[in-house]
Amino acid sequence: MTDITPISGKRPHSLLLLTGGTLLLVLSGQLVWTHANDARAAKQDALPLAASVIPLQKKLAVLSQEAELADQQSALRTGSNAERIRTFVLPADAKPDRVVAFIDLLSDDLSSHKELSGSPKLTVADETKETDIKGIVSRNIHVELAMTEAGIASFEKAIRVSGLLTVADAFTPDQLSQMLQVLEERSPADLAAFEQLAHADLLSYAQDPITHDRKFLEAVSSDDVERLYIHMKERSDLPTVISVLGSSVGVGVRDGKLWPLPFLTMGNADIQPGSTDGWYRVSADLLAYERGEK
Amino acid sequence: MDEHTPIPKASFDGILDRVALPFFIFSAVLGAFLLASAAMVLPQFKLVEVSGKTYDAAQLETLRAELTAKVGEAEKRRDELVLPEQEPTHEQAKDERRATPSIAGIRARMLDDMKSIDPAHGIVVSTFAFDETKNVITLTGDVRNVGPRSMTLLAEFVDGLKKLPGVASIDGEEYVRQEDKKTGPHSPFSLTLHFQ
């Protein structure tokens, strides 16, 4: 007969094993929880971070290359843009003769096109005034002219292109940033061609824009860059620059050694109909900007 | 034990006694496997390889912040080299000039509008004055020789002015019709266009 006495005599040993087993099971539960958390963290945090780091590393490598190329190009260039601005565009303690010479030249050109009648009257202020730009003062040059509507437009365009030196100056900062971004993303090799165009002298560009544009567009390999440049150019100051400096005004500026032009802006202006239909009496303040330091 | 001997009923204590050891062995083996996994396998999941080096999430966060700062500096340096050297006052002067309204541009749009709504040239602008410090253009004039339509025509003219680029608001919008013995009904105006 088989002994089927219950093994209740092993009670304390069984309790120990059950307790130990339960504790181990609780530990296992916590370890499973840790596994699940770490797997989720890896999926949600580490992998997306890694995905964002790789493009940054590539971008840094491209930018370093671009900067090195640009540095090499700049070593070949002579003359400092900032120096020309300080000497001609925003001079310190400027004599108004270059401004008067420019207005004179402009008036002659407008007269030749029958857009201005008689001689302009100019009054140059002795004193300068503070402007909203720290370190810049303005000298008032009051002009009185008799002009047609077309003359008013031509005159204002000429004022608006004064003080610009390079092709880059004809674009807004946003346009330039957009072009640099597209070059970096689509065609970093074309950066040198854009750098050359951006540094081109604006008077030279205006007098032969077709050659400058062709040189740039032929050097560029990306259709996106080409399309963007054409789109940007239409919305920049380049068309105005070409209409002013690409005309006999530009020739006069070059021959009269007035380039780069001093920076002018329109102050108060009063336009009233003249005695003849289609003609207007214009009384305007032109502000010639100068550096305020002595 | 023969077929007549009753099978003793299994008690709860007895069941527990019998399952205790297998239960413990199972828990111990499960715990050991999970511990080994936590020590040897799990760290591999936490690390990610980027460009030949392994990083955890915290290190990747730091790396990303460092790279973002370096990219910003590199972009600035690249822009300084690619674009002509910039003089801050020159940049500000250019921005300021771009922001001022183009008098010729405003006049051209205004004259185009006048032509389209007023082929009879009833609207006469006698003064067009730009105040640079206040950034406003003041127009004075008269609408005449159009009979009792002078106020209607003036209203159309003002509507057109409101749509000019950069115009934020117009002051002086008043509509009156006066009688003049020589010219008949007319509506004088004095409007101030405020630019953004």
Short mmCIF file of C-alpha atoms in Angstrom, two decimals, chain A residues 22-292:
data_model
loop_
_atom_site.label_atom_id
_atom_site.label_comp_id
_atom_site.label_asym_id
_atom_site.label_seq_id
_atom_site.Cartn_x
_atom_site.Cartn_y
_atom_site.Cartn_z
CA THR A 22 6.76 35.49 -4.96
CA LEU A 23 9.56 38.01 -4.32
CA LEU A 24 11.41 36.80 -7.39
CA LEU A 25 8.21 37.13 -9.42
CA VAL A 26 7.76 40.72 -8.20
CA LEU A 27 11.38 41.46 -9.18
CA SER A 28 10.71 39.91 -12.59
CA GLY A 29 7.64 42.12 -12.98
CA GLN A 30 9.76 45.21 -12.27
CA LEU A 31 12.41 44.07 -14.73
CA VAL A 32 9.75 43.58 -17.43
CA TRP A 33 8.51 47.11 -16.68
CA THR A 34 12.09 48.46 -17.00
CA HIS A 35 12.53 46.66 -20.32
CA ALA A 36 9.30 48.14 -21.67
CA ASN A 37 10.23 51.68 -20.51
CA ASP A 38 13.73 51.57 -21.95
CA ALA A 39 12.48 50.22 -25.27
CA ARG A 40 9.89 53.03 -25.43
CA ALA A 41 12.53 55.64 -24.48
CA ALA A 42 14.88 54.35 -27.16
CA LYS A 43 12.10 54.54 -29.76
CA GLN A 44 10.74 57.94 -28.70
CA ASP A 45 13.92 59.75 -27.63
CA ALA A 46 17.19 58.26 -28.78
CA LEU A 47 16.24 57.34 -32.34
CA PRO A 48 14.65 60.72 -33.22
CA LEU A 49 17.64 62.50 -31.63
CA ALA A 50 20.02 60.42 -33.71
CA ALA A 51 17.93 61.20 -36.80
CA SER A 52 18.28 64.93 -36.11
CA VAL A 53 22.01 64.79 -35.35
CA ILE A 54 23.10 63.18 -38.63
CA PRO A 55 21.79 66.00 -40.91
CA LEU A 56 23.39 68.59 -38.58
CA GLN A 57 26.77 66.89 -38.93
CA LYS A 58 26.43 66.84 -42.72
CA LYS A 59 25.35 70.50 -42.76
CA LEU A 60 28.35 71.49 -40.64
CA ALA A 61 30.69 69.67 -43.03
CA VAL A 62 29.14 71.45 -46.05
CA LEU A 63 29.30 74.86 -44.36
CA SER A 64 32.95 74.37 -43.43
CA GLN A 65 33.75 73.52 -47.04
CA GLU A 66 31.82 76.57 -48.31
CA ALA A 67 33.59 78.87 -45.86
CA GLU A 68 36.99 77.49 -46.93
CA LEU A 69 36.19 78.06 -50.63
CA ALA A 70 34.90 81.57 -49.92
CA ASP A 71 37.99 82.34 -47.87
CA GLN A 72 40.21 81.35 -50.81
CA GLN A 73 38.18 83.58 -53.15
CA SER A 74 38.34 86.56 -50.80
CA ALA A 75 42.15 86.31 -50.66
CA LEU A 76 42.17 87.07 -54.41
CA ARG A 77 40.03 90.17 -54.04
CA THR A 78 41.50 93.66 -53.58
CA GLY A 79 39.91 96.64 -51.86
CA SER A 80 37.58 96.55 -48.89
CA ASN A 81 33.87 97.11 -49.29
CA ALA A 82 33.64 98.63 -45.83
CA GLU A 83 36.43 101.08 -46.68
CA ARG A 84 34.59 102.31 -49.80
CA ILE A 85 31.43 102.77 -47.74
CA ARG A 86 33.28 104.82 -45.14
CA THR A 87 35.09 106.92 -47.75
CA PHE A 88 32.41 107.58 -50.36
CA VAL A 89 28.95 106.36 -49.32
CA LEU A 90 28.80 107.38 -45.66
CA PRO A 91 31.77 109.70 -45.30
CA ALA A 92 32.54 111.62 -42.12
CA ASP A 93 32.28 115.40 -42.28
CA ALA A 94 31.42 115.26 -46.00
CA LYS A 95 31.60 118.16 -48.38
CA PRO A 96 28.33 118.37 -50.32
CA ASP A 97 30.06 118.86 -53.70
CA ARG A 98 29.62 115.22 -54.77
CA VAL A 99 25.90 115.35 -53.95
CA VAL A 100 25.46 118.64 -55.82
CA ALA A 101 27.40 117.23 -58.79
CA PHE A 102 25.13 114.17 -58.85
CA ILE A 103 21.92 116.23 -58.74
CA ASP A 104 23.32 118.47 -61.45
CA LEU A 105 24.08 115.45 -63.64
CA LEU A 106 20.62 114.05 -62.99
CA SER A 107 18.95 117.34 -63.88
CA ASP A 108 20.88 117.54 -67.15
CA ASP A 109 19.78 114.06 -68.05
CA LEU A 110 16.13 114.77 -67.21
CA SER A 111 16.25 117.98 -69.23
CA SER A 112 17.62 116.12 -72.24
CA HIS A 113 14.60 113.81 -72.02
CA LYS A 114 12.24 116.78 -71.65
CA GLU A 115 11.28 115.62 -68.18
CA LEU A 116 12.66 118.68 -66.38
CA SER A 117 12.26 122.33 -67.28
CA GLY A 118 14.66 125.11 -66.37
CA SER A 119 17.44 124.76 -63.78
CA PRO A 120 17.00 123.20 -60.36
CA LYS A 121 17.44 125.37 -57.28
CA LEU A 122 19.54 123.76 -54.54
CA THR A 123 20.02 124.93 -50.96
CA VAL A 124 22.54 123.02 -48.83
CA ALA A 125 22.16 123.19 -45.05
CA ASP A 126 25.19 124.19 -42.97
CA GLU A 127 24.32 121.92 -40.07
CA THR A 128 23.65 118.22 -39.89
CA LYS A 129 20.94 116.53 -37.84
CA GLU A 130 20.80 113.26 -35.91
CA THR A 131 19.01 110.39 -37.58
CA ASP A 132 17.43 107.26 -36.11
CA ILE A 133 20.63 105.37 -36.97
CA LYS A 134 23.29 105.55 -34.28
CA GLY A 135 26.41 107.22 -35.62
CA ILE A 136 24.75 108.64 -38.75
CA VAL A 137 23.69 112.25 -39.29
CA SER A 138 21.92 113.81 -42.25
CA ARG A 139 22.52 117.03 -44.17
CA ASN A 140 19.46 118.58 -45.77
CA ILE A 141 19.68 119.55 -49.44
CA HIS A 142 16.53 121.39 -50.48
CA VAL A 143 15.73 121.15 -54.20
CA GLU A 144 13.11 122.92 -56.27
CA LEU A 145 12.40 121.62 -59.74
CA ALA A 146 9.77 121.73 -62.48
CA MET A 147 9.22 118.20 -63.74
CA THR A 148 6.79 115.91 -65.54
CA GLU A 149 5.32 112.84 -63.85
CA ALA A 150 7.98 110.71 -65.59
CA GLY A 151 10.65 113.12 -64.36
CA ILE A 152 9.48 112.74 -60.77
CA ALA A 153 9.69 108.93 -61.11
CA SER A 154 13.18 109.06 -62.69
CA PHE A 155 14.45 111.47 -60.05
CA GLU A 156 13.20 109.36 -57.18
CA LYS A 157 14.64 106.16 -58.70
CA ALA A 158 18.06 107.80 -58.91
CA ILE A 159 17.88 108.81 -55.23
CA ARG A 160 16.92 105.26 -54.28
CA VAL A 161 19.94 103.68 -55.99
CA SER A 162 22.43 106.15 -54.51
CA GLY A 163 24.75 104.64 -51.91
CA LEU A 164 24.51 101.08 -53.27
CA LEU A 165 27.89 99.57 -54.18
CA THR A 166 27.60 95.91 -55.14
CA VAL A 167 25.03 93.59 -56.68
CA ALA A 168 24.38 92.17 -53.19
CA ASP A 169 23.23 95.64 -52.06
CA ALA A 170 20.35 95.47 -54.55
CA PHE A 171 18.84 92.46 -52.75
CA THR A 172 17.11 92.40 -49.37
CA PRO A 173 18.74 90.40 -46.52
CA ASP A 174 15.87 87.87 -46.77
CA GLN A 175 16.47 87.33 -50.48
CA LEU A 176 20.20 86.78 -49.90
CA SER A 177 19.50 84.31 -47.05
CA GLN A 178 17.08 82.41 -49.25
CA MET A 179 19.63 82.16 -52.07
CA LEU A 180 22.38 80.98 -49.70
CA GLN A 181 20.07 78.35 -48.24
CA VAL A 182 19.10 76.98 -51.66
CA LEU A 183 22.78 76.93 -52.72
CA GLU A 184 23.74 75.06 -49.56
CA GLU A 185 20.96 72.51 -49.95
CA ARG A 186 20.90 71.96 -53.71
CA SER A 187 24.24 73.00 -55.12
CA PRO A 188 27.11 74.00 -52.80
CA ALA A 189 29.51 73.94 -55.78
CA ASP A 190 27.68 76.99 -57.25
CA LEU A 191 28.45 79.11 -54.23
CA ALA A 192 31.66 80.47 -55.77
CA ALA A 193 29.71 81.72 -58.82
CA PHE A 194 27.17 83.49 -56.61
CA GLU A 195 29.93 84.97 -54.48
CA GLN A 196 31.48 86.49 -57.61
CA LEU A 197 28.16 87.95 -58.71
CA ALA A 198 27.33 89.31 -55.24
CA HIS A 199 30.68 91.14 -55.08
CA ALA A 200 30.34 92.62 -58.59
CA ASP A 201 30.47 96.41 -58.75
CA LEU A 202 26.93 97.70 -59.28
CA LEU A 203 27.85 100.37 -61.83
CA SER A 204 29.71 97.77 -63.95
CA TYR A 205 26.78 95.40 -63.60
CA ALA A 206 24.23 98.06 -64.61
CA GLN A 207 26.18 98.94 -67.74
CA ASP A 208 26.28 95.31 -68.92
CA PRO A 209 23.78 93.22 -66.96
CA ILE A 210 23.40 90.63 -69.73
CA THR A 211 27.07 89.60 -69.59
CA HIS A 212 27.12 89.43 -65.79
CA ASP A 213 23.90 87.40 -65.64
CA ARG A 214 25.01 85.07 -68.41
CA LYS A 215 28.34 84.43 -66.69
CA PHE A 216 26.56 83.52 -63.47
CA LEU A 217 23.79 81.43 -65.03
CA GLU A 218 26.24 79.48 -67.21
CA ALA A 219 28.40 78.70 -64.16
CA VAL A 220 25.43 77.47 -62.14
CA SER A 221 24.57 73.77 -62.46
CA SER A 222 21.29 73.75 -60.52
CA ASP A 223 17.99 74.65 -62.22
CA ASP A 224 16.55 75.59 -58.80
CA VAL A 225 19.30 78.18 -58.26
CA GLU A 226 18.78 79.56 -61.76
CA ARG A 227 15.02 79.87 -61.31
CA LEU A 228 15.42 81.46 -57.89
CA TYR A 229 17.89 84.06 -59.19
CA ILE A 230 15.56 85.09 -62.03
CA HIS A 231 12.61 85.32 -59.61
CA MET A 232 14.65 87.26 -57.02
CA LYS A 233 16.09 89.67 -59.58
CA GLU A 234 12.60 90.79 -60.67
CA ARG A 235 11.74 91.61 -57.06
CA SER A 236 15.04 93.30 -56.19
CA ASP A 237 16.34 96.81 -56.86
CA LEU A 238 18.30 95.54 -59.87
CA PRO A 239 15.70 96.62 -62.48
CA THR A 240 15.73 100.16 -60.98
CA VAL A 241 19.54 100.13 -60.83
CA ILE A 242 19.76 99.12 -64.50
CA SER A 243 17.27 101.81 -65.57
CA VAL A 244 19.27 104.53 -63.75
CA LEU A 245 22.93 103.48 -63.89
CA GLY A 246 22.58 101.66 -67.19
CA SER A 247 21.55 104.93 -68.86
CA SER A 248 23.51 108.09 -69.65
CA VAL A 249 23.32 108.90 -65.90
CA GLY A 250 25.61 105.94 -65.21
CA VAL A 251 28.02 107.10 -67.91
CA GLY A 252 28.04 110.58 -66.37
CA VAL A 253 28.64 109.14 -62.87
CA ARG A 254 31.56 107.09 -64.16
CA ASP A 255 33.11 109.87 -66.25
CA GLY A 256 32.58 112.44 -63.49
CA LYS A 257 34.30 110.10 -60.96
CA LEU A 258 31.22 110.25 -58.76
CA TRP A 259 31.14 106.48 -58.11
CA PRO A 260 30.37 105.19 -55.51
CA LEU A 261 27.54 107.64 -54.99
CA PRO A 262 26.89 109.14 -51.55
CA PHE A 263 23.88 107.76 -49.70
CA LEU A 264 20.77 109.92 -50.22
CA THR A 265 17.22 109.47 -49.09
CA MET A 266 14.01 111.39 -49.70
CA GLY A 267 12.89 113.72 -46.93
CA ASN A 268 9.79 115.89 -47.08
CA ALA A 269 8.41 116.51 -50.56
CA ASP A 270 5.68 118.74 -51.93
CA ILE A 271 4.28 118.29 -55.46
CA GLN A 272 1.81 120.74 -56.94
CA PRO A 273 0.47 121.07 -60.48
CA GLY A 274 2.40 123.60 -62.54
CA SER A 275 1.01 126.28 -64.81
CA THR A 276 1.26 123.92 -67.82
CA ASP A 277 -0.77 120.73 -67.93
CA GLY A 278 1.39 117.65 -67.26
CA TRP A 279 4.08 119.65 -65.37
CA TYR A 280 4.59 119.86 -61.62
CA ARG A 281 6.41 122.12 -59.19
CA VAL A 282 8.45 119.85 -56.91
CA SER A 283 9.92 121.08 -53.67
CA ALA A 284 11.83 118.34 -51.85
CA ASP A 285 14.35 117.79 -49.08
CA LEU A 286 17.05 115.30 -49.92
CA LEU A 287 18.91 113.92 -46.92
CA ALA A 288 22.60 113.15 -47.49
CA TYR A 289 23.78 110.69 -44.83
CA GLU A 290 27.19 111.07 -43.19
CA ARG A 291 29.02 109.41 -40.32
CA GLY A 292 28.61 111.50 -37.22
#
